[in-house]
Short mmCIF file of C-alpha atoms and ligand atoms in Angstrom, two decimals:
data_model
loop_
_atom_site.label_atom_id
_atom_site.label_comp_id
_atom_site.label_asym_id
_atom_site.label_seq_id
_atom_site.Cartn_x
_atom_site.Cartn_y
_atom_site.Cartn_z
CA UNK A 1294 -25.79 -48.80 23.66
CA UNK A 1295 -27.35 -51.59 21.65
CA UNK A 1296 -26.24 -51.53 18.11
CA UNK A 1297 -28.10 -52.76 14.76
CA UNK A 1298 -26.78 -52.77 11.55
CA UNK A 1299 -28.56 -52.38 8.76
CA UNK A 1300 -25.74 -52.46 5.76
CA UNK A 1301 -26.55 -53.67 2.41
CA UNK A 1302 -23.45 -55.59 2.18
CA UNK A 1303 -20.79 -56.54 3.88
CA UNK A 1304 -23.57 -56.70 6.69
CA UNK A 1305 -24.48 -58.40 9.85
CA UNK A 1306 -23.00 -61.39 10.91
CA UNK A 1307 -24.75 -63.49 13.43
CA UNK A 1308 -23.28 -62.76 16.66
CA UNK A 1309 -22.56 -66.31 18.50
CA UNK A 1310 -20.31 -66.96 15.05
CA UNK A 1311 -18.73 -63.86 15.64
CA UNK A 1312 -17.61 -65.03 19.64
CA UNK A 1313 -16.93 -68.61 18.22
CA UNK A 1314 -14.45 -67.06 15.70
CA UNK A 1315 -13.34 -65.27 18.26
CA UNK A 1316 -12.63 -68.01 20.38
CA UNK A 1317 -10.99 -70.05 18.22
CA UNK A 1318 -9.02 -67.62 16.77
CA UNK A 1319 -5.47 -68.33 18.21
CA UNK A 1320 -5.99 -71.96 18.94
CA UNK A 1321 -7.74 -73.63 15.83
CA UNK A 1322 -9.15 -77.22 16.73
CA UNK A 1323 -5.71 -77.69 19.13
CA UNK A 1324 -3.51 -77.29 16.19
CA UNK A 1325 -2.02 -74.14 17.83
CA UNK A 1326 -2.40 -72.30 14.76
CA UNK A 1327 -5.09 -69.86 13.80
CA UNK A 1328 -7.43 -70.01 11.10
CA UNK A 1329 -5.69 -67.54 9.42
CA UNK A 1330 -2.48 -69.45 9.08
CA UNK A 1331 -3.16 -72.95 8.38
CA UNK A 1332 -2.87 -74.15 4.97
CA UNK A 1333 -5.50 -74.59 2.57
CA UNK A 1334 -4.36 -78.27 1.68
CA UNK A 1335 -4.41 -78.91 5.54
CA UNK A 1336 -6.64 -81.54 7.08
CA UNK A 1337 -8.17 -79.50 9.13
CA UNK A 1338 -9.27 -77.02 5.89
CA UNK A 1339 -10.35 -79.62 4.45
CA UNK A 1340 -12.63 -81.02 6.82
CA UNK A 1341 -14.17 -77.50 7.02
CA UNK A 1342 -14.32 -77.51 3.04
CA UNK A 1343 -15.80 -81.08 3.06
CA UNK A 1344 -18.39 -79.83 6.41
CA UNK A 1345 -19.66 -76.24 4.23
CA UNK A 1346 -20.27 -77.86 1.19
CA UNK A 1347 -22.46 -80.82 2.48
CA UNK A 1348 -24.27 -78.18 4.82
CA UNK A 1349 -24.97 -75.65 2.03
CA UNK A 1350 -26.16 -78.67 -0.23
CA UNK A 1351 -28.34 -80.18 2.54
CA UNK A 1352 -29.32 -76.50 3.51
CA UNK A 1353 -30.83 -76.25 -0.37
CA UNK A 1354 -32.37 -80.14 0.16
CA UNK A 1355 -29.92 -80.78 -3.27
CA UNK A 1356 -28.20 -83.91 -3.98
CA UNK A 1357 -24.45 -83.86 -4.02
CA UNK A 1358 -24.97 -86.86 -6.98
CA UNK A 1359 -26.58 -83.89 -8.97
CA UNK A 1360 -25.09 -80.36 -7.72
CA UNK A 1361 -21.42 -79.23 -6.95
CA UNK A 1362 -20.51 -76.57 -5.05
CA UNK A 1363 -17.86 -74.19 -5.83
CA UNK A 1364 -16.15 -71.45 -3.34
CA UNK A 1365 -14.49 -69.02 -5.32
CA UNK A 1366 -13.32 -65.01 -5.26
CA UNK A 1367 -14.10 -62.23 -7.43
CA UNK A 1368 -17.67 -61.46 -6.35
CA UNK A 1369 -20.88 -61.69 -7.78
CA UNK A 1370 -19.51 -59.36 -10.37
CA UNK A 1371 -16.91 -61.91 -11.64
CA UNK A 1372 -20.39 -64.59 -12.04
CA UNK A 1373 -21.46 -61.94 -14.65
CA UNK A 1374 -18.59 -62.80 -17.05
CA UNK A 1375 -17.60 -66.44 -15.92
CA UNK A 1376 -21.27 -67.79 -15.86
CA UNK A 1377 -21.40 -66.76 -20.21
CA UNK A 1378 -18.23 -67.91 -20.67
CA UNK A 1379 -18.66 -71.27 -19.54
CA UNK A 1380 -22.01 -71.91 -20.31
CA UNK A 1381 -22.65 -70.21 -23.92
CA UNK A 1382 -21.01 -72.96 -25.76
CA UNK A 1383 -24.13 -74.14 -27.67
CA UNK A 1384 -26.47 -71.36 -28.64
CA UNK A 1385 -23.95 -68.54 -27.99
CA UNK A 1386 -27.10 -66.66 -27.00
CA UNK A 1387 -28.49 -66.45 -23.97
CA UNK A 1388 -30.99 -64.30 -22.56
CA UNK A 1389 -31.99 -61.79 -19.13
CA UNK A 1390 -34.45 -60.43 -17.46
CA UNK A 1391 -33.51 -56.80 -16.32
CA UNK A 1392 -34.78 -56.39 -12.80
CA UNK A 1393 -32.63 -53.76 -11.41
CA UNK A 1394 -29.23 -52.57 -10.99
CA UNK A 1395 -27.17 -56.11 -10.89
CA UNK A 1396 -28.90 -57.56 -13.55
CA UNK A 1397 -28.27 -54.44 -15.55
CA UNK A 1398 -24.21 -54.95 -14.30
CA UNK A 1399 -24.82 -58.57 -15.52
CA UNK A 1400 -26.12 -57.57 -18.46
CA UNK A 1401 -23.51 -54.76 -19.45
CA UNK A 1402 -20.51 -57.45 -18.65
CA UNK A 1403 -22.24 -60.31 -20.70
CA UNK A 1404 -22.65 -58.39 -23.73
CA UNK A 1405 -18.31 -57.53 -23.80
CA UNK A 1406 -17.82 -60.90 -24.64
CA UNK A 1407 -17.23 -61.62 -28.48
CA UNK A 1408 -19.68 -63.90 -30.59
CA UNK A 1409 -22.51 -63.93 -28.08
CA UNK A 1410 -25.60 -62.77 -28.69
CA UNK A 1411 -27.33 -61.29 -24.98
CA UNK A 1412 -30.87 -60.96 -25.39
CA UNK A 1413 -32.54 -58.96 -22.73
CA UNK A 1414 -36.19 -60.55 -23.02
CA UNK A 1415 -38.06 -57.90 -20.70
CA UNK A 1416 -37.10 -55.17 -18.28
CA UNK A 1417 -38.85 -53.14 -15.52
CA UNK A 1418 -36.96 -50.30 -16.07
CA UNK A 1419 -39.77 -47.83 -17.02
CA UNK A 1420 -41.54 -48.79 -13.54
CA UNK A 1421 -38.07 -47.26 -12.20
CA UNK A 1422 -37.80 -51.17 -11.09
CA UNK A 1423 -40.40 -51.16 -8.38
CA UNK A 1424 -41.50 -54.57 -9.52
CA UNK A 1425 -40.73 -57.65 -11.24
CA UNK A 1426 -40.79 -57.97 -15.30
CA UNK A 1427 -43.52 -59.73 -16.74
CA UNK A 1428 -42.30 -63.47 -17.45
CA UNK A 1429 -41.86 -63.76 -21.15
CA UNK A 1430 -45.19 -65.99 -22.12
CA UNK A 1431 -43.20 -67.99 -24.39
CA UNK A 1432 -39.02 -68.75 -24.50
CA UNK A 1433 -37.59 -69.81 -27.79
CA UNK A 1434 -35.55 -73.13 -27.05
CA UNK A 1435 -32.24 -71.45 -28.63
CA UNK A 1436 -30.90 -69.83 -25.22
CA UNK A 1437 -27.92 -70.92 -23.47
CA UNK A 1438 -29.44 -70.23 -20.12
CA UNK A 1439 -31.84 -67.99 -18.91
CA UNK A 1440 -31.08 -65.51 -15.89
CA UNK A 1441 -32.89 -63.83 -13.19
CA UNK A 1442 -31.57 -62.01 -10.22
CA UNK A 1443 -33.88 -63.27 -7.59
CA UNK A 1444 -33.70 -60.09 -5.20
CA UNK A 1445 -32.80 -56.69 -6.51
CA UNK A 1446 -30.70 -55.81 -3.65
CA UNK A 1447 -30.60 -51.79 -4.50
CA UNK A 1448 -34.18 -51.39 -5.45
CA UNK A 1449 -35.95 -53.69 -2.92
CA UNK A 1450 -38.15 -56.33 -4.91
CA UNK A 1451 -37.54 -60.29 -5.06
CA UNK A 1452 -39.15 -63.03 -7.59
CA UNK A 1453 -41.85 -64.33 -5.73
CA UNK A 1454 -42.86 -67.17 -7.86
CA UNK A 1455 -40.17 -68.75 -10.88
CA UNK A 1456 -40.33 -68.56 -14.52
CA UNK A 1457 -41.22 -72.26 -16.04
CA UNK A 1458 -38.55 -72.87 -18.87
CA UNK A 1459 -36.87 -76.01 -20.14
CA UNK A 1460 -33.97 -73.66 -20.81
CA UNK A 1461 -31.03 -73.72 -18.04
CA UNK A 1462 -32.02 -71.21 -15.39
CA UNK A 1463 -29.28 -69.07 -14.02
CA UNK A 1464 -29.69 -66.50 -10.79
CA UNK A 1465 -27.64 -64.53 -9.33
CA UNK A 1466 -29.15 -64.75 -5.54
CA UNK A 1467 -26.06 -62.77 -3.68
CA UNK A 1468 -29.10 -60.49 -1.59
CA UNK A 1469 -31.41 -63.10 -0.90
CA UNK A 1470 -29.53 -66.65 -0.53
CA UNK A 1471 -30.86 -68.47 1.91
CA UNK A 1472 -33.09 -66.10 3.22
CA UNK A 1473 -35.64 -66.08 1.09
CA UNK A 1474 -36.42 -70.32 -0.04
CA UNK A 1475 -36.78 -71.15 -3.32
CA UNK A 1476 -37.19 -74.22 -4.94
CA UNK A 1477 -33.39 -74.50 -5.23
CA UNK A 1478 -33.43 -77.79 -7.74
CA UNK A 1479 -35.57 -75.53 -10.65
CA UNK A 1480 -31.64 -74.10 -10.82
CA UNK A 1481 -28.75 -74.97 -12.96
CA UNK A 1482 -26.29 -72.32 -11.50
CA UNK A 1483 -26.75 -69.99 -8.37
CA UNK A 1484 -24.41 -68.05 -7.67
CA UNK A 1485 -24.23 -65.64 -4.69
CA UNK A 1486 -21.33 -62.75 -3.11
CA UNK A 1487 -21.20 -64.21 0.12
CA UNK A 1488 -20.95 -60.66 2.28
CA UNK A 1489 -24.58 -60.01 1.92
CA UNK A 1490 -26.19 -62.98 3.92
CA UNK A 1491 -23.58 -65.59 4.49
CA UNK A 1492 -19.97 -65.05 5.37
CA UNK A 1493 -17.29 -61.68 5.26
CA UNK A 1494 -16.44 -59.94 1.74
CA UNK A 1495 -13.99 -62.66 -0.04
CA UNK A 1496 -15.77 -64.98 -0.88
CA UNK A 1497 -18.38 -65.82 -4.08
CA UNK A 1498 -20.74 -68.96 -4.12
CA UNK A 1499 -21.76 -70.93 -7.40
CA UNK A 1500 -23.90 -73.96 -7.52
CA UNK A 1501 -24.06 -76.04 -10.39
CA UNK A 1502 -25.56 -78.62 -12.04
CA UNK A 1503 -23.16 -81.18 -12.33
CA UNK A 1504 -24.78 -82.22 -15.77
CA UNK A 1505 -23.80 -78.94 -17.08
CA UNK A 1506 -19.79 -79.10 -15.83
CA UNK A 1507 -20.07 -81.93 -18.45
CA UNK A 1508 -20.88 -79.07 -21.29
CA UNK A 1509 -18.73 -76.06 -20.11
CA UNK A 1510 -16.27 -74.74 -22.42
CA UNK A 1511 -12.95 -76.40 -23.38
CA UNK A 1512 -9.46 -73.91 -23.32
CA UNK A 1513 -10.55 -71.00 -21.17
CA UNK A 1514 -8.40 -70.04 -18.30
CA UNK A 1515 -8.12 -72.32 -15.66
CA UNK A 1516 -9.40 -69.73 -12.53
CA UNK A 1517 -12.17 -69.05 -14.87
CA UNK A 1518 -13.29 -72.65 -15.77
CA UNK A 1519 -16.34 -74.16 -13.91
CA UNK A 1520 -15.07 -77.74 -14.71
CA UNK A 1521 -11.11 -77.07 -13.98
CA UNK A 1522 -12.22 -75.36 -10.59
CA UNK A 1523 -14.80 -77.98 -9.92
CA UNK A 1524 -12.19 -81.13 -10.04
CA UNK A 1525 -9.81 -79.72 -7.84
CA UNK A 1526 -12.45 -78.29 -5.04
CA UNK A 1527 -11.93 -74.94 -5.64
CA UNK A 1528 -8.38 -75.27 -4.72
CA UNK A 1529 -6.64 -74.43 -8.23
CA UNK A 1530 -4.73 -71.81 -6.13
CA UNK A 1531 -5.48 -70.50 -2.74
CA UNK A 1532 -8.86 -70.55 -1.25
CA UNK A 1533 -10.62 -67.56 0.52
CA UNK A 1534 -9.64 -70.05 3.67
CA UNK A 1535 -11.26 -67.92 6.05
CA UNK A 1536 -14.33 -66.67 4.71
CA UNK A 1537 -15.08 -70.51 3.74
CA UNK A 1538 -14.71 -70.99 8.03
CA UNK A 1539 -17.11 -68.40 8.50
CA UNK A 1540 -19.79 -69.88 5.87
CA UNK A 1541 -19.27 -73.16 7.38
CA UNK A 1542 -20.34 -71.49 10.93
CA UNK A 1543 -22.90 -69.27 9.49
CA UNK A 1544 -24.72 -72.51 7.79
CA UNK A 1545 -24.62 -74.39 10.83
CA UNK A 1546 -26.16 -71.51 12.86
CA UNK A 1547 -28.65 -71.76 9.93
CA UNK A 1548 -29.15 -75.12 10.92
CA UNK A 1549 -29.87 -74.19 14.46
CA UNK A 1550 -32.47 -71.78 13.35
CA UNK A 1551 -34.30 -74.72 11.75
CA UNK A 1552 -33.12 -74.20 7.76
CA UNK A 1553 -33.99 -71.87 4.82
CA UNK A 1554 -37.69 -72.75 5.45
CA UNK A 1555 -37.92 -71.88 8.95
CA UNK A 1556 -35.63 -68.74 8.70
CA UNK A 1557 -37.35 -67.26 5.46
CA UNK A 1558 -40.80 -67.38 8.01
CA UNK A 1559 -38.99 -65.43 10.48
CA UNK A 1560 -37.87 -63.33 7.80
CA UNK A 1561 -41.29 -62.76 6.61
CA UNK A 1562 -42.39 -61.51 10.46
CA UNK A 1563 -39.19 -59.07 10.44
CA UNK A 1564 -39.91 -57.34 7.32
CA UNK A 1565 -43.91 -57.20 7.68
CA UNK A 1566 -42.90 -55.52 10.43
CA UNK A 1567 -40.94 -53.05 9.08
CA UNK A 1568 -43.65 -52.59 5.85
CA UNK A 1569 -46.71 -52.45 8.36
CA UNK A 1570 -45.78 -49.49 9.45
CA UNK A 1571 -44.33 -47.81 6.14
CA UNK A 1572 -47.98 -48.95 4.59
CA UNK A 1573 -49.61 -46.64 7.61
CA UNK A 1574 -47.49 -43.81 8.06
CA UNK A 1575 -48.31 -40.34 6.77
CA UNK A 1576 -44.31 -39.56 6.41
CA UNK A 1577 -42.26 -42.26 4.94
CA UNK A 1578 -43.16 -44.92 2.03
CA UNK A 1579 -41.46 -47.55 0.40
CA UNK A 1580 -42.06 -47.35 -3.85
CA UNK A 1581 -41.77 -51.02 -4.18
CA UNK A 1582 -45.14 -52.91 -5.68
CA UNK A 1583 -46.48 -54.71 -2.59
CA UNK A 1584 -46.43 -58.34 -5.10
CA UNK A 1585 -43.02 -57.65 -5.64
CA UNK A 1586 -41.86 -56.53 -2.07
CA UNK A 1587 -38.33 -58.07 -1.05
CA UNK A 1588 -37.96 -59.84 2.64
CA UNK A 1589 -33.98 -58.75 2.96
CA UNK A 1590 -33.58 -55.17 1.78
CA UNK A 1591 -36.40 -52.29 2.11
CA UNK A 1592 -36.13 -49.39 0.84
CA UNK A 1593 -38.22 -46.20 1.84
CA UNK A 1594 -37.77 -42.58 1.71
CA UNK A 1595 -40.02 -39.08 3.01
CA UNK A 1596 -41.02 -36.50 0.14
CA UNK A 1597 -38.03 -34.35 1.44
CA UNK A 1598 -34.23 -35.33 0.75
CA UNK A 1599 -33.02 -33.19 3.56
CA UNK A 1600 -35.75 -34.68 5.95
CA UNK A 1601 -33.79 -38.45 5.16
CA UNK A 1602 -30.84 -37.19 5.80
CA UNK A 1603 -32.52 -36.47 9.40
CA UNK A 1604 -33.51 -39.34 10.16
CA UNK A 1605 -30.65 -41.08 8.78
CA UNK A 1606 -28.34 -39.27 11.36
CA UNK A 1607 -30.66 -39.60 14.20
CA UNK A 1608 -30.90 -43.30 13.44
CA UNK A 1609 -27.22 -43.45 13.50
CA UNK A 1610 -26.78 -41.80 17.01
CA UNK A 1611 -29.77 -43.71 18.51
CA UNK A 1612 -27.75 -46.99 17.07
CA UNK A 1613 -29.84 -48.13 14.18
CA UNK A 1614 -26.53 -47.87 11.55
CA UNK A 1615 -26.04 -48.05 8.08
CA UNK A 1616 -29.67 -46.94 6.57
CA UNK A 1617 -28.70 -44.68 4.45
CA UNK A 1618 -30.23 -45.48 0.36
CA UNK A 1619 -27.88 -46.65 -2.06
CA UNK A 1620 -26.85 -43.50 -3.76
CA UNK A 1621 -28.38 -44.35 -7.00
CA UNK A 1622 -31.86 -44.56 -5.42
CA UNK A 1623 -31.41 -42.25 -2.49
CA UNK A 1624 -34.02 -42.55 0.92
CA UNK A 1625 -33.18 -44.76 3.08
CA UNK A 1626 -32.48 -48.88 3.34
CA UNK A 1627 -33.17 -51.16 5.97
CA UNK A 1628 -31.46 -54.48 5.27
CA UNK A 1629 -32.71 -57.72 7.00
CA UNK A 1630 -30.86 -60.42 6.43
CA UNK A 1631 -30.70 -63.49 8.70
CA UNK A 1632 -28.70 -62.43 11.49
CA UNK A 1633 -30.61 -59.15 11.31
CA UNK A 1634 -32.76 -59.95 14.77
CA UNK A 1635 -36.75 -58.99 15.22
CA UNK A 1636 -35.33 -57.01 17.89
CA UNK A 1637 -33.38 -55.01 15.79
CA UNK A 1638 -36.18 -54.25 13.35
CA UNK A 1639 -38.74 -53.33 16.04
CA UNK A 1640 -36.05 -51.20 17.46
CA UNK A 1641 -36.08 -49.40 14.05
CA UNK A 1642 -39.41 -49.25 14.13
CA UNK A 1643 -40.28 -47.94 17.25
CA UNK A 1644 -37.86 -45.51 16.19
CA UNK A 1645 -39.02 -43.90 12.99
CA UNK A 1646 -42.64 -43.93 14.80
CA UNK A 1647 -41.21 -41.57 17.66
CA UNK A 1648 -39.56 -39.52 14.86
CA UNK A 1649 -43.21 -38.99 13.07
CA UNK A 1650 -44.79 -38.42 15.84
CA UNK A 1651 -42.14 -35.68 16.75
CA UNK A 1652 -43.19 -33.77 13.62
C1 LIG B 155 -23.88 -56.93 -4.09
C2 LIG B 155 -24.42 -57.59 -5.29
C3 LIG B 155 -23.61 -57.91 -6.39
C4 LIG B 155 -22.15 -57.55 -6.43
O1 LIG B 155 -21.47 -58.40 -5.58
P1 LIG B 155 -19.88 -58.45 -5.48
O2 LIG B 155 -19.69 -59.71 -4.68
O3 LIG B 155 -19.45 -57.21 -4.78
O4 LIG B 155 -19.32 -58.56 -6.84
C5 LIG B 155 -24.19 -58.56 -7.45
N1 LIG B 155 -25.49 -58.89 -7.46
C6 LIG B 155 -26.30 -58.60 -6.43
C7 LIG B 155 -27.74 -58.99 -6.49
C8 LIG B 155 -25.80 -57.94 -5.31
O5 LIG B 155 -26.60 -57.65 -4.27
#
């Protein structure tokens, strides 16, 4: 049986970087070594360091002279309390936009740290976060950085167009990185959990300014200092070696599918597809505000919890896996990320059409 998943995260890898991994897996570039055993200060790692890190870069058309790349652990969630603690050095304030779930998280974590000041500037909390907040029309100049989570991963909506600041703008783009193009240089720091669209659980990309690694600041621990990590290439202890493999793999198979631009268009077929039907049927709708409707994860539910659960087991025995809601929002949730194919989503759709008609 054919086999989809549809996981928020860790989630679908793309499957010829799956057999390549597999391939090379006892026998790494003739070194008779795997992956998994070679050392991190190895040639050969750092060729694959040197080969992710100009891919990403060239991926997001930024210039190595003005953006670094750093591969780190700790998840997404560890951004939330590094990103303040490097960066709130002049203002001590900074200030959010509360789009959902994470940015909540990022919120609640910013605000432990002593002497800042976390000003959450608008919220669309009391639309349940079906859409986007409102841009604030004007941004006092005394912010550290302003942050955004470009696509609210739980609750199924994306920024669709930037806010304009001359303050530093910060996003935390783990659900939609590279699947959804942005104009990546209107960014100081992006930062991104790899295990949603890029590479296994393990590994946590930030890219930064460099201009701002200049300003970071001084005495903080060295595993949680953009600058420290930054001169030694991530490498101030051991690297996620493997996961950084993957990525590199991943990004060139992003390559082959013609770049961010060319793979967010494909996106955009996959997930009309999937929202074409929600918009017609008469038993399942997704709650997300059509401006504010997210390309990567799609959320969408029936009037009746016990009629979800349905289809969610049905799905799962037909081979359409992983779609149940996250359990703060319930329903279901189909996650498209790149290596999610248009097979796979018309699969899901031909699905929940049969199961409609069937009532
Ligand atoms: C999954 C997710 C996180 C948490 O990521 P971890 O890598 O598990 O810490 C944070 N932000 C967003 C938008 C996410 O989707």
């Amino acid at each position: 049986m054919t086999t989809y998943n549809f996981a928020a995260g860790p989630a679908v890898l793309p499957k010829t970087v799956l057999e390549q991994v597999q391939k090379e897996m006892l026998n790494f570039k003739n070194s008779n070594m795997s992956i998994l055993e070679i050392s991190h200060r190895s040639d050969l790692f750092t060729t694959v360091y040197q080969s992710a890190k100009q891919r990403l870069l060239a991926l997001m058309a930024l210039s190595p002279v003005d953006y670094d790349v750093l591969f780190l652990q700790g998840g997404a969630t560890l951004q939330f309390t590094m990103l303040p603690l490097n960066l709130a050095t002049k203002y001590h304030r900074v200030a959010y936009l509360d789009s959902g779930h994470w940015s909540a998280r990022a919120i609640e974590e910013a605000a432990k740290l002593k002497d800042l000041t976390v000003d959450v500037l608008t919220s669309s909390e009391d639309n349940h976060y079906t859409n986007i907040p409102e841009f604030p029309e004007v941004l006092e100049d005394t912010y550290d950085y302003l942050h955004i989570t470009t696509n609210n991963t739980i609750e199924g909506t994306a920024y669709w167009s930037l806010p304009e600041t001359k303050t530093p703008l910060v996003a935390d783009m783990s659900s939609n990185f590279l699947g959804q193009t942005y104009p990546y240089e209107a960014f100081d720091v992006i930062y991104a959990g790899a295990q949603k669209n890029l590479a296994p659980a393990g590994l946590t990309i930030v890219v930064i300014k460099k201009a701002l690694l200049q300003q970071t600041a001084d005495n903080l621990p060295s595993m949680l200092d953009y600058t420290a990590l930054a001169k030694k290439d991530s490498a101030l202890n051991t690297p996620p070696v493997f996961q950084i493999y993957v990525a590199d793999l991943v990004l060139q198979w992003l390559e082959q599918q013609g770049g961010v631009a060319a793979m967010t268009a494909i996106n955009q077929q996959k997930a009309a597809c999937l929202y074409d039907f929600l918009d017609q049927s008469k038993l399942f709708h997704t709650p997300v505000q059509k401006t504010a409707r997210s390309l990567m994860n799609i959320p969408f539910l029936t009037d009746d919890p016990a009629v979800d659960q349905d289809v969610i087991t049905k799905a799962s025995a037909a081979g359409l896996l992983n779609l149940k809601g996250h359990r703060l929002v319930g329903g279901l949730r189909a996650s498209l990320y790149n290596a999610m194919s248009l097979e796979g989503v018309q699969a899901l759709v031909t699905f929940l059409k049969a199961y409609e008609q069937r009532q």
